[in-house]
PDB file of C-alpha atoms and ligand atoms in Angstrom:
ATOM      1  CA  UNK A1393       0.000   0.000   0.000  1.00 98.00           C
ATOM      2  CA  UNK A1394       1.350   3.366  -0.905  1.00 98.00           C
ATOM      3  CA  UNK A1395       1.170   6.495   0.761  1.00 98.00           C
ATOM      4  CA  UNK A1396       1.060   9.070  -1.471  1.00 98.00           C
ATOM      5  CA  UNK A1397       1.104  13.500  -0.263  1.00 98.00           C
ATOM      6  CA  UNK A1398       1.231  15.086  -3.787  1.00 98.00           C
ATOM      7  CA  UNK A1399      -1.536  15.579  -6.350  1.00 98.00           C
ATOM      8  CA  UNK A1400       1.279  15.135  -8.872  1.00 98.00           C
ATOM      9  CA  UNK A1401       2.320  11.736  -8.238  1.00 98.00           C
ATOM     10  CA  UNK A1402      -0.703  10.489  -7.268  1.00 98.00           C
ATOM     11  CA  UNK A1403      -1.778  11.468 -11.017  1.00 98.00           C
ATOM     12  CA  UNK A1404       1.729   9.677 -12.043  1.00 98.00           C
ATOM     13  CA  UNK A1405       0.900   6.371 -10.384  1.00 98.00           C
ATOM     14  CA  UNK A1406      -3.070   6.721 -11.352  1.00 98.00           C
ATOM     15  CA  UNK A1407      -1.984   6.960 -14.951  1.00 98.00           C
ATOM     16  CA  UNK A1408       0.551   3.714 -14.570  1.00 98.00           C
ATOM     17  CA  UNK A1409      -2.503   2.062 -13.164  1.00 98.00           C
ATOM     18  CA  UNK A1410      -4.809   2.873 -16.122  1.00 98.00           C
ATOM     19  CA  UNK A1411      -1.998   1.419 -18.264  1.00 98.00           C
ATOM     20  CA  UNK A1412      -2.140  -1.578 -16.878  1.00 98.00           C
ATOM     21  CA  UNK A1413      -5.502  -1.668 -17.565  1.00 98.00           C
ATOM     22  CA  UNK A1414      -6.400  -1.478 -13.919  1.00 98.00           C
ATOM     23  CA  UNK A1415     -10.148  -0.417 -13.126  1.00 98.00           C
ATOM     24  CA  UNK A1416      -9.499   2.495 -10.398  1.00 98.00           C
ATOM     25  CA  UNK A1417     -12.041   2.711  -7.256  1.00 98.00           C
ATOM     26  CA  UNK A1418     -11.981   5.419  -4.683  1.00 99.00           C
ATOM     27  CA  UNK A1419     -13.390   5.811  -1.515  1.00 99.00           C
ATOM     28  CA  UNK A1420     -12.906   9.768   0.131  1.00 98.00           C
ATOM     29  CA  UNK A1421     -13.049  10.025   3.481  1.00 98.00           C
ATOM     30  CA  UNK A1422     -11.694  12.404   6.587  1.00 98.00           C
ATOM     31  CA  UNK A1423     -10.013   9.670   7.848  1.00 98.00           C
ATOM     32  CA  UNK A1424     -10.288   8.632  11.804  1.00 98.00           C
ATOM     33  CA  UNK A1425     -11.927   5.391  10.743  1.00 98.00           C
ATOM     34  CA  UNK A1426     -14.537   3.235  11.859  1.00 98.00           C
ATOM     35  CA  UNK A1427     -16.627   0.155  10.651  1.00 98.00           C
ATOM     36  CA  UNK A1428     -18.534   2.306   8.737  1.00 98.00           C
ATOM     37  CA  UNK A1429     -15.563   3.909   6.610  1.00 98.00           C
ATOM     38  CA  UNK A1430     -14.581   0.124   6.161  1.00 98.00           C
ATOM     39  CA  UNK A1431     -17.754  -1.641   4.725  1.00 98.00           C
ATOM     40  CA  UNK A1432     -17.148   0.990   1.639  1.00 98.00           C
ATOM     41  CA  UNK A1433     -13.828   0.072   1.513  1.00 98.00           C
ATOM     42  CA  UNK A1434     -14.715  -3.735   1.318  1.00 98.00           C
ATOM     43  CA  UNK A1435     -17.486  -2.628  -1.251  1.00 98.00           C
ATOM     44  CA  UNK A1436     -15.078  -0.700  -3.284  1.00 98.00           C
ATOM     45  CA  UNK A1437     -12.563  -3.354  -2.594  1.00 98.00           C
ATOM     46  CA  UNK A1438     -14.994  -6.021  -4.294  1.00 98.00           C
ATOM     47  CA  UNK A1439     -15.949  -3.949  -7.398  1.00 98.00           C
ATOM     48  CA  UNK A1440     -12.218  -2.358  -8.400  1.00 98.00           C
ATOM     49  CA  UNK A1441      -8.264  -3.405  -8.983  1.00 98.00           C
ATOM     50  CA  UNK A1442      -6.677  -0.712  -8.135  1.00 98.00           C
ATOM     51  CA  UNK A1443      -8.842   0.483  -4.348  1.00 98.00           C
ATOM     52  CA  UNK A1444      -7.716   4.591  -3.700  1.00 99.00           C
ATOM     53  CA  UNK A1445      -8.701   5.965  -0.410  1.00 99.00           C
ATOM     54  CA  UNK A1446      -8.319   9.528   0.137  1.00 99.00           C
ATOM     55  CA  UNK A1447      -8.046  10.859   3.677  1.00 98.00           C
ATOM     56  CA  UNK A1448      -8.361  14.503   3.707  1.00 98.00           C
ATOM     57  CA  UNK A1449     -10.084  16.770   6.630  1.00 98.00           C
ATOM     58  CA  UNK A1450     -11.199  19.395   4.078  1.00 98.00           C
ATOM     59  CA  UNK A1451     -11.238  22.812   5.333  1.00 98.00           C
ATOM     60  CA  UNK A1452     -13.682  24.420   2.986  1.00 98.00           C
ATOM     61  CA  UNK A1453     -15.944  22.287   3.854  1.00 98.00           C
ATOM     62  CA  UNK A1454     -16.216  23.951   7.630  1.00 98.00           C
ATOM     63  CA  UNK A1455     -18.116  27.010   8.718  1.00 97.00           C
ATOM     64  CA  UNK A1456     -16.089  29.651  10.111  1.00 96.00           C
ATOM     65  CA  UNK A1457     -17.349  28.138  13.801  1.00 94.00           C
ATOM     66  CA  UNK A1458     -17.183  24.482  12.966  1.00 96.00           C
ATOM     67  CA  UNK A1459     -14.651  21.863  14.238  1.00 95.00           C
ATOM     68  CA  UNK A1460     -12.189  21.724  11.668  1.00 97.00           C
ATOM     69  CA  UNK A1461      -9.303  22.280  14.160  1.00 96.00           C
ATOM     70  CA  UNK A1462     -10.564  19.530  16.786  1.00 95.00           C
ATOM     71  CA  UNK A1463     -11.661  17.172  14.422  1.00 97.00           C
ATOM     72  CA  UNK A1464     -10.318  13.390  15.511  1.00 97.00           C
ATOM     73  CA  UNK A1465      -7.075  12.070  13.551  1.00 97.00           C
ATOM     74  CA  UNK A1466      -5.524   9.293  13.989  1.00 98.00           C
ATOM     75  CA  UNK A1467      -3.288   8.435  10.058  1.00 98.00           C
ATOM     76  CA  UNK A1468      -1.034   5.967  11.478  1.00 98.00           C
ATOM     77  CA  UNK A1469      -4.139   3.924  12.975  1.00 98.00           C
ATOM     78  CA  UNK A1470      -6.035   5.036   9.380  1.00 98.00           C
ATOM     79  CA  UNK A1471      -3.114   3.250   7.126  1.00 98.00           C
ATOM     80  CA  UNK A1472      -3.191   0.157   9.093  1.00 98.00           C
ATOM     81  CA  UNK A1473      -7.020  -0.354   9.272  1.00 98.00           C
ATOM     82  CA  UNK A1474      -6.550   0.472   5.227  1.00 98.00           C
ATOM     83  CA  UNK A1475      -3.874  -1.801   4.666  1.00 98.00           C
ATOM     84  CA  UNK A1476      -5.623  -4.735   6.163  1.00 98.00           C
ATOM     85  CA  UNK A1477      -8.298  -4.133   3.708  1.00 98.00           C
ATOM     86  CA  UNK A1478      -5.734  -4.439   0.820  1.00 98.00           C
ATOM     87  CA  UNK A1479      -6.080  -0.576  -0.097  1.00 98.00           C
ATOM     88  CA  UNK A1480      -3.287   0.110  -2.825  1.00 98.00           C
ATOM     89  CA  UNK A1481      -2.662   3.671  -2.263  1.00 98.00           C
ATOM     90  CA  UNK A1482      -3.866   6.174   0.515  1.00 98.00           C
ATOM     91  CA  UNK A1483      -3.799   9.977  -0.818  1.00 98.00           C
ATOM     92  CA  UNK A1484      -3.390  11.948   2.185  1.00 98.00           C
ATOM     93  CA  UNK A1485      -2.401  15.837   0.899  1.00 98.00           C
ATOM     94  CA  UNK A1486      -1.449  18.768   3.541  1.00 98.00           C
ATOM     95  CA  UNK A1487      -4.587  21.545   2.828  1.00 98.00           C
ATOM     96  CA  UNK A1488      -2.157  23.880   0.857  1.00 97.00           C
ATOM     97  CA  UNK A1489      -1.820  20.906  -2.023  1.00 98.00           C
ATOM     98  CA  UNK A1490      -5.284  20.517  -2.440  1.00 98.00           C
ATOM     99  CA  UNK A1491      -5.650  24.855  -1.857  1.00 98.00           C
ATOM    100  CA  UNK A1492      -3.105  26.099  -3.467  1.00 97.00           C
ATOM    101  CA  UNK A1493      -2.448  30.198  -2.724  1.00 96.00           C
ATOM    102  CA  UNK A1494      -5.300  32.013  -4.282  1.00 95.00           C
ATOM    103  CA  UNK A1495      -7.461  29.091  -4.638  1.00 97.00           C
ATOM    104  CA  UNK A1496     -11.290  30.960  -5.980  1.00 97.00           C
ATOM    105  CA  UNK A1497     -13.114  28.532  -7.872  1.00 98.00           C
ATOM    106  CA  UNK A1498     -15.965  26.137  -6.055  1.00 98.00           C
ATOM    107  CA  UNK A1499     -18.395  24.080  -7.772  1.00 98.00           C
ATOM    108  CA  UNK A1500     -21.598  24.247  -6.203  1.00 98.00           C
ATOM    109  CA  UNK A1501     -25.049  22.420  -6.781  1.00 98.00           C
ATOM    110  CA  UNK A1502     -26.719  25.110  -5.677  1.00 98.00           C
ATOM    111  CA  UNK A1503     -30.408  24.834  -5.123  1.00 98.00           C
ATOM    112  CA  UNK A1504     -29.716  21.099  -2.961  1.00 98.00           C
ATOM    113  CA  UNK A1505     -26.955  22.720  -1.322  1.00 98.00           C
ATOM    114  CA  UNK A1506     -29.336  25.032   0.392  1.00 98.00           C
ATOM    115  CA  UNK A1507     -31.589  21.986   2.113  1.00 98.00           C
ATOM    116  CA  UNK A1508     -31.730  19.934   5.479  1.00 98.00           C
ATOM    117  CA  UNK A1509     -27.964  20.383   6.178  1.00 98.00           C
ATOM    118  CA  UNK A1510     -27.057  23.321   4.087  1.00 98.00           C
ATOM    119  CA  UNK A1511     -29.509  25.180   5.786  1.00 98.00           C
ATOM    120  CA  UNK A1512     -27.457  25.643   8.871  1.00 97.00           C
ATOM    121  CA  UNK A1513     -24.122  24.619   7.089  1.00 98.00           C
ATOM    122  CA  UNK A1514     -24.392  27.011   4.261  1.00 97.00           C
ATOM    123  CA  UNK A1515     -20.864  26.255   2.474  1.00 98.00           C
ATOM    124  CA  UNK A1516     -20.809  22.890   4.077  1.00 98.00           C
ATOM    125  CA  UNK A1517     -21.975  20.718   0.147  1.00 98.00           C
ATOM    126  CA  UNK A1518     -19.875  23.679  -2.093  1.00 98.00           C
ATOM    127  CA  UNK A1519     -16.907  22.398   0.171  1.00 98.00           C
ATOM    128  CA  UNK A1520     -17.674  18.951  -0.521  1.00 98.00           C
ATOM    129  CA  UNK A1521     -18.225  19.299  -4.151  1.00 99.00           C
ATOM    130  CA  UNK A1522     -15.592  21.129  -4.741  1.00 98.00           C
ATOM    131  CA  UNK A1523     -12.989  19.171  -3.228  1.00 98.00           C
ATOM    132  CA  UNK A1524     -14.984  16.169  -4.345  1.00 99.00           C
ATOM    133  CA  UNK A1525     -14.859  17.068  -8.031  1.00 98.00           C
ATOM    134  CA  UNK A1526     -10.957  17.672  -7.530  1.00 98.00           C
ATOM    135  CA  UNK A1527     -10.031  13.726  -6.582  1.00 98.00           C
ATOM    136  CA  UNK A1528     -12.365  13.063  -9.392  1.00 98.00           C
ATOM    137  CA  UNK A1529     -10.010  14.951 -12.132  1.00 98.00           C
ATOM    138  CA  UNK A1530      -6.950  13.584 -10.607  1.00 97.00           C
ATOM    139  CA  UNK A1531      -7.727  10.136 -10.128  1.00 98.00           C
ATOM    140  CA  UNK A1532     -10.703  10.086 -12.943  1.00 98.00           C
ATOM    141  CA  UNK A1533     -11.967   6.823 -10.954  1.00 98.00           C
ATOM    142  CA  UNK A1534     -14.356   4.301 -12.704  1.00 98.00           C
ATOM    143  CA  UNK A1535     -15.991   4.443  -9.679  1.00 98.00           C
ATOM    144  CA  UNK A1536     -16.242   6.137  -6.547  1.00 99.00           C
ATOM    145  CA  UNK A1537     -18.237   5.192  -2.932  1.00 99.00           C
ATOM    146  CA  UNK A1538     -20.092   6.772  -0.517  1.00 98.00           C
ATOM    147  CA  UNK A1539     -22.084   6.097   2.706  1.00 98.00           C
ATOM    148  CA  UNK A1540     -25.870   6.574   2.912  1.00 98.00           C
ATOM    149  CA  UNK A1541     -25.008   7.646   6.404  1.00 98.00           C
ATOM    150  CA  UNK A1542     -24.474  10.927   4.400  1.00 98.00           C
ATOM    151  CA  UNK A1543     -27.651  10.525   2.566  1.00 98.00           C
ATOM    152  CA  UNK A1544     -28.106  14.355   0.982  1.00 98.00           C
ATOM    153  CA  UNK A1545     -24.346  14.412   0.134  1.00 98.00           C
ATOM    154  CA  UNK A1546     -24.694  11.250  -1.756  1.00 98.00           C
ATOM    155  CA  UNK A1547     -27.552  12.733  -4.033  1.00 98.00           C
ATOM    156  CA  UNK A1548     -25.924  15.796  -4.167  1.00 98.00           C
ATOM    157  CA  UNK A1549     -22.644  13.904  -5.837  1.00 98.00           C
ATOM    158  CA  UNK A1550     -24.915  12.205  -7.933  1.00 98.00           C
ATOM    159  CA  UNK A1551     -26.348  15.294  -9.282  1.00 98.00           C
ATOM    160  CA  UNK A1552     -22.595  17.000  -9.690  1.00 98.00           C
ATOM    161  CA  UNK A1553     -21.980  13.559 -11.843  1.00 98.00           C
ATOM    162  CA  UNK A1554     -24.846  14.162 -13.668  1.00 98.00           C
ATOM    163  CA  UNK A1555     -24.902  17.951 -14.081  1.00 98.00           C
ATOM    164  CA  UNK A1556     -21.238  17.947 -15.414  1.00 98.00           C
ATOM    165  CA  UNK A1557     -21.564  14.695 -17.655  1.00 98.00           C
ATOM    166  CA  UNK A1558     -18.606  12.759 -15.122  1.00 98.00           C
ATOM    167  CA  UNK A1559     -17.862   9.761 -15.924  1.00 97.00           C
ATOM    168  CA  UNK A1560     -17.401   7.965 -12.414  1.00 98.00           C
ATOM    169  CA  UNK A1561     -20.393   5.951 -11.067  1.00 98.00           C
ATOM    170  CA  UNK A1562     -21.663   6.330  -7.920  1.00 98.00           C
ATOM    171  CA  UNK A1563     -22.112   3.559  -5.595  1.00 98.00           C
ATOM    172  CA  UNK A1564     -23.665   4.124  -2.360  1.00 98.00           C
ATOM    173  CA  UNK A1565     -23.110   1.577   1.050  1.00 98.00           C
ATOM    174  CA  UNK A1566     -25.438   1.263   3.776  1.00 98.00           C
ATOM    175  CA  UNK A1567     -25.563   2.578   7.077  1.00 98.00           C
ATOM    176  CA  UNK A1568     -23.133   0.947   9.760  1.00 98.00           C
ATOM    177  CA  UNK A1569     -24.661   0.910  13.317  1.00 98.00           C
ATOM    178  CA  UNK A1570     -23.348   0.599  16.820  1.00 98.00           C
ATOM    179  CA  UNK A1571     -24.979  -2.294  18.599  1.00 98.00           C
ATOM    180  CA  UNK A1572     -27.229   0.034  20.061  1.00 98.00           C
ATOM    181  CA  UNK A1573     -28.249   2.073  17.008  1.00 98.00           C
ATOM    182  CA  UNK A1574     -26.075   5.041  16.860  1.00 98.00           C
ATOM    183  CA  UNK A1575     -25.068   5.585  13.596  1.00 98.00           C
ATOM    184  CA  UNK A1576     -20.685   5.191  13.606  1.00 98.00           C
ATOM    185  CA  UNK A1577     -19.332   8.413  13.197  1.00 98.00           C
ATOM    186  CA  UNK A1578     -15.891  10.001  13.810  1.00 96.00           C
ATOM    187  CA  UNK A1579     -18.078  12.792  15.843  1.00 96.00           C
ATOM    188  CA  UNK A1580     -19.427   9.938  18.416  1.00 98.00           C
ATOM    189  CA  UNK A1581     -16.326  10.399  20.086  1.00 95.00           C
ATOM    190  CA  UNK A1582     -16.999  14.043  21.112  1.00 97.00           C
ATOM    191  CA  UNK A1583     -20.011  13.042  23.060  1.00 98.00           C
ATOM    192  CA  UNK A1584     -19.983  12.254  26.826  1.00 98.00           C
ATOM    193  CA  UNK A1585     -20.833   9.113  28.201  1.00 98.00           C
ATOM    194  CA  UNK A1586     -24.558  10.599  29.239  1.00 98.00           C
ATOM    195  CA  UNK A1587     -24.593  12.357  25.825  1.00 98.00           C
ATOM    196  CA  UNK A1588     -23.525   8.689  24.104  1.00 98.00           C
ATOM    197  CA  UNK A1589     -26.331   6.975  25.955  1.00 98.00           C
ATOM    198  CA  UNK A1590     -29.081   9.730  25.049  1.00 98.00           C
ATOM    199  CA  UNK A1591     -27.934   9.489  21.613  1.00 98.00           C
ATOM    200  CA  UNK A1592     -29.253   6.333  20.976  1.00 98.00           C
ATOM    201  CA  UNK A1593     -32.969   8.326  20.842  1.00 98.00           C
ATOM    202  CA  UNK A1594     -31.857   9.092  16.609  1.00 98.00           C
ATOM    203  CA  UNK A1595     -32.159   5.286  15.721  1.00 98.00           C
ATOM    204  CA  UNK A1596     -35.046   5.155  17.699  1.00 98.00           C
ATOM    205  CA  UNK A1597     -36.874   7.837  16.598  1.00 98.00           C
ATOM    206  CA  UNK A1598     -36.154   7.003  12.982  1.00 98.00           C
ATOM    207  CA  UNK A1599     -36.934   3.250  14.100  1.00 98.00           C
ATOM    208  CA  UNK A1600     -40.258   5.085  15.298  1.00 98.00           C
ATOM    209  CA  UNK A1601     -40.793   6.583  12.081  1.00 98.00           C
ATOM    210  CA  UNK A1602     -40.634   3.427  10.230  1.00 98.00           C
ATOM    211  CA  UNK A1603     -43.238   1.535  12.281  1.00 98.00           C
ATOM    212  CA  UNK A1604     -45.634   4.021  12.457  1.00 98.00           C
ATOM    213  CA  UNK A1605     -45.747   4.189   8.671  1.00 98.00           C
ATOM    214  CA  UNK A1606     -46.252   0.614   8.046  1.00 98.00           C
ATOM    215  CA  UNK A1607     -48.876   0.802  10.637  1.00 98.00           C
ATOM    216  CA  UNK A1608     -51.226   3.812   8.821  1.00 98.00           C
ATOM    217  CA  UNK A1609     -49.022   7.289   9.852  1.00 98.00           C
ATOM    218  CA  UNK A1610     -49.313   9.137   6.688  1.00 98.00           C
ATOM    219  CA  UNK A1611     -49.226  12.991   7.938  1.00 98.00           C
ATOM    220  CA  UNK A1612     -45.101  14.238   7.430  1.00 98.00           C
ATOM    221  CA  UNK A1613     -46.381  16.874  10.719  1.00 98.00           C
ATOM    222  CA  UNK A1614     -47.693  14.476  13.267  1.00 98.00           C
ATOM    223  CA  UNK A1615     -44.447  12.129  12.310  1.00 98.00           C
ATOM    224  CA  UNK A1616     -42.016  15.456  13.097  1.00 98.00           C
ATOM    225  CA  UNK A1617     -43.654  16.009  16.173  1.00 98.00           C
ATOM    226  CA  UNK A1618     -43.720  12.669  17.331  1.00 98.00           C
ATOM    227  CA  UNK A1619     -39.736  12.574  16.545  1.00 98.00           C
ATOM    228  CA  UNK A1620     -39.523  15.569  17.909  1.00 98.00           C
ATOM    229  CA  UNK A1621     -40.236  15.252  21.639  1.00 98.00           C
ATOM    230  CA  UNK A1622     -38.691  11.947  21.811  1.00 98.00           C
ATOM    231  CA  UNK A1623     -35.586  13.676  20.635  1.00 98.00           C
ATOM    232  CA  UNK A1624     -36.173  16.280  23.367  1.00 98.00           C
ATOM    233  CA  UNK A1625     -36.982  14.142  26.011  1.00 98.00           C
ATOM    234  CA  UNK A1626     -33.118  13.202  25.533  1.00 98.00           C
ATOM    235  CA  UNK A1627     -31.763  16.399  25.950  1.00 98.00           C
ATOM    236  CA  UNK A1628     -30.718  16.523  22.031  1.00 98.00           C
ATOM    237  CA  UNK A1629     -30.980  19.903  20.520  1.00 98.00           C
ATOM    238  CA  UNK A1630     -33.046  19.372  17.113  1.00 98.00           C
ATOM    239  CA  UNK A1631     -31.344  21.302  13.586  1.00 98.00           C
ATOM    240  CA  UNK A1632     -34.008  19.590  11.593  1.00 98.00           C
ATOM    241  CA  UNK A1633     -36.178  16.800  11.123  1.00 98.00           C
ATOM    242  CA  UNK A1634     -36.961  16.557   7.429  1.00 98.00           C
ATOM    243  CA  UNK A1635     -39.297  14.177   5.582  1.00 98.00           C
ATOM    244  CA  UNK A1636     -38.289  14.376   2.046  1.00 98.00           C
ATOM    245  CA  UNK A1637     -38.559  12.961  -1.401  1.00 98.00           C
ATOM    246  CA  UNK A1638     -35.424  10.563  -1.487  1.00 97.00           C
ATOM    247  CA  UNK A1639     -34.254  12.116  -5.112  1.00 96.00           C
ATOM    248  CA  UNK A1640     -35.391  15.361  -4.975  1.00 96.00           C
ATOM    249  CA  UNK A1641     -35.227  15.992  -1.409  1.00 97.00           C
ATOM    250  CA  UNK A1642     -38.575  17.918  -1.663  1.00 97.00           C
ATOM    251  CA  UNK A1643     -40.720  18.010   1.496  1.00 97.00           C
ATOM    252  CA  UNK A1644     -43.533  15.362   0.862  1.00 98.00           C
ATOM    253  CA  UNK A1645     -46.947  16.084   2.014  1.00 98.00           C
ATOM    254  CA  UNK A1646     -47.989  12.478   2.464  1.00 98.00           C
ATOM    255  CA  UNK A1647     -45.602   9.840   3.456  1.00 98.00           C
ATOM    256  CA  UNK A1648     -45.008   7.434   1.174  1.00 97.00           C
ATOM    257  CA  UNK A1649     -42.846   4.309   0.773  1.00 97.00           C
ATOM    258  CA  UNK A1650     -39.333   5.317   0.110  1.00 97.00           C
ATOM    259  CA  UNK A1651     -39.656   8.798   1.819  1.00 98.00           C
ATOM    260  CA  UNK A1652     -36.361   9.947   3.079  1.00 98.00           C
ATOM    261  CA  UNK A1653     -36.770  10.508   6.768  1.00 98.00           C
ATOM    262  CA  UNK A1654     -33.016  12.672   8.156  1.00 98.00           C
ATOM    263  CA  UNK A1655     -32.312  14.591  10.493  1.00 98.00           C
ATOM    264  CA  UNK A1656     -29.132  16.670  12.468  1.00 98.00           C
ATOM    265  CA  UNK A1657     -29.527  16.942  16.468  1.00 98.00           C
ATOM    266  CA  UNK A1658     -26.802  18.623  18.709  1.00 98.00           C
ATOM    267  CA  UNK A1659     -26.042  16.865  21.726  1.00 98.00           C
ATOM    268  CA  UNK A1660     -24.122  19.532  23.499  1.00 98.00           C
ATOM    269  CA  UNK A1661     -21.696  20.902  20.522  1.00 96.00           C
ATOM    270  CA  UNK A1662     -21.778  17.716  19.129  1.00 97.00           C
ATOM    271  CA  UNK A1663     -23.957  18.027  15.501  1.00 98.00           C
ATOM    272  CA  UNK A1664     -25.154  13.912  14.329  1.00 98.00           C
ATOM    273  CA  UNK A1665     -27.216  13.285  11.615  1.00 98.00           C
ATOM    274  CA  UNK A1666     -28.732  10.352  10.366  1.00 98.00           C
ATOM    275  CA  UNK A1667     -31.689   9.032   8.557  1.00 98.00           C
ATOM    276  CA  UNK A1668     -33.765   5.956   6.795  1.00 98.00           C
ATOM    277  CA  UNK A1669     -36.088   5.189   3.750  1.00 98.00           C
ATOM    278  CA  UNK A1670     -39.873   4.375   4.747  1.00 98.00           C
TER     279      UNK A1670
HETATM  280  P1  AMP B1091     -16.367  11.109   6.583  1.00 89.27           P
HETATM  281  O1  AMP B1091     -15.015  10.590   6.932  1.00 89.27           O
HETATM  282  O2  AMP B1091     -17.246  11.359   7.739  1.00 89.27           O
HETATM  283  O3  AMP B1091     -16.316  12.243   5.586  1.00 89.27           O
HETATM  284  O4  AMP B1091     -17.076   9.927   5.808  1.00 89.27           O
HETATM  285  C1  AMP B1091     -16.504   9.351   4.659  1.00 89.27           C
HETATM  286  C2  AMP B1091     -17.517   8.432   4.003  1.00 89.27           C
HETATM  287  O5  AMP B1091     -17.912   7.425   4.930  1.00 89.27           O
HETATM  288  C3  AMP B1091     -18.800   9.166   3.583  1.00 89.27           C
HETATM  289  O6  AMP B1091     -19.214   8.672   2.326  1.00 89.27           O
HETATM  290  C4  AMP B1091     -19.764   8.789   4.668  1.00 89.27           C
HETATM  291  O7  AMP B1091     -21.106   8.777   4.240  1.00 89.27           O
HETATM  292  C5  AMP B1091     -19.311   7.382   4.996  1.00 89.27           C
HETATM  293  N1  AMP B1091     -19.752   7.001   6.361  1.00 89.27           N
HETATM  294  C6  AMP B1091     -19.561   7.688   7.520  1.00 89.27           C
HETATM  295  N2  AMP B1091     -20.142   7.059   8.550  1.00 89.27           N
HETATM  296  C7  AMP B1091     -20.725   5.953   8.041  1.00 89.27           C
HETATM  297  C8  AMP B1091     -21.491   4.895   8.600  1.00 89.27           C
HETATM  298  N3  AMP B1091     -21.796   4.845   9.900  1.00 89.27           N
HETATM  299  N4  AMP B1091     -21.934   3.921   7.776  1.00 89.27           N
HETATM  300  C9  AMP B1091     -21.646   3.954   6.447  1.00 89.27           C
HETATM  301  N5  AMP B1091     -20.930   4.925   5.850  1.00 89.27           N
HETATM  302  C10 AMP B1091     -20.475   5.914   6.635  1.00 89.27           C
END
């Protein structure tokens, strides 16, 4: 497994790859890794020859307030976890490779940018796009994976891929859970061990969601407020609870099956999101 800093050699080694007539996967990621990160690196692993993991805490993807200084890394536990899973090369750049001085152009999808997250992250998807679209024109992957943990930032890739004719397809990987529920994230480890327990209430609510559907809940409002006080009850701090069309991320006025229910809670300063199809 290679370890590679510079956009300029990863390109060199991409393009030996190609040559070889290797099909090139990549999974991006911010590193700190869990189970989660890992299932899309098997599923990448499975579908590609030559596996590229990027591990990159992208600054211009954080509001001015966010935690992009605090964030959890860990690379040297990262490139062992990776090279387990047979990864060939790890592309981990400094910020100033991937921003060079005087860096101004973003790509933005700019209505879905401005939804569920982006409402209170408002440069949070140009960020991810952006940097996004970048491994895409260096590594020019056959495909590339991402979690459904991340639901809106999947569809809003998608819609980049789309949008700008790319050529990489998009595979998406399920959800990995704790064994309680709790969605993995590299953000559970901010919480405190009351915080962790009270957490659990996302999967629940969500779980919630799901059962009341099947049995006859068809009004988006009573579902919110339903989700919403059991969410409360647990001390979490609600940024939204959204009940959306799972492609268009419209707000649906009847739930139906295959309606996106997501949603972001703070527990303390700690933002988690999550989510699941009806
Ligand atoms: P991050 O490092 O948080 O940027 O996540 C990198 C990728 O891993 C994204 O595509 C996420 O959607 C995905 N991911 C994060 N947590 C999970 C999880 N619990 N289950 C599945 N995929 C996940």
């Amino acid at each position: 497994m290679r370890l590679v800093k510079r956009i300029a050699q990863l390109r060199k080694t991409i393009i030996s790859a190609k040559r070889r007539g290797k099909k090139i996967g990549l999974v991006p990621t911010m590193g700190y890794l869990h189970e989660g990160h890992l299932s899309l690196v098997r599923l990448a692993r499975r579908k590609c020859d030559f596996l590229v993991v990027s591990i990159f805490v992208n600054p211009a993807q954080f509001g001015a307030k966010e935690d992009l200084k605090k964030y959890p890394r860990d690379l040297s536990r990262d490139l062992k976890l990776l090279k387990k899973e047979k990864v060939d090369l790890v592309f981990n750049p400094l910020a100033r490779e991937m921003y060079r001085d005087g860096h101004q152009t973003y790509v933005e999808v700019v209505d879905w940018s401005k939804l569920m997250c982006g409402a209170s992250r408002p440069i949070h998807f140009r960020g991810v796009t952006t940097v996004v679209l970048k491994l895409f024109n260096t590594i020019e992957p056959d495909l590339a994976v991402f979690g459904s943990k991340d639901y809106q930032q999947a569809v809003i890739i998608k819609k980049m891929v789309k949008d700008l004719d790319l050529r990489v397809k998009i595979v998406t990987g399920k959800i990995v859970r704790e064994k309680d529920g709790l969605a993995m994230s590299s953000r559970n480890k901010y919480l405190s061990k009351v915080q962790r327990k009270n957490a659990v209430v996302l999967y629940n609510s969500l779980k919630w969601s799901r059962r009341a559907y099947i049995e006859g809940l068809r009004d988006p409002k009573l579902a919110v407020n339903k989700m919403a006080s059991m969410i409360k009850e647990k001390q979490g701090k609600i940024d939204y609870i959204a009940l959306v069309d799972k492609n268009t991320l419209e707000p649906v006025k009847k739930l139906r099956k295959g309606t996106l229910v997501a949603l972001a809670v703070f527990f303390g300063k700690t933002r988690l999101i999550d989510n699941t199809t009806l």
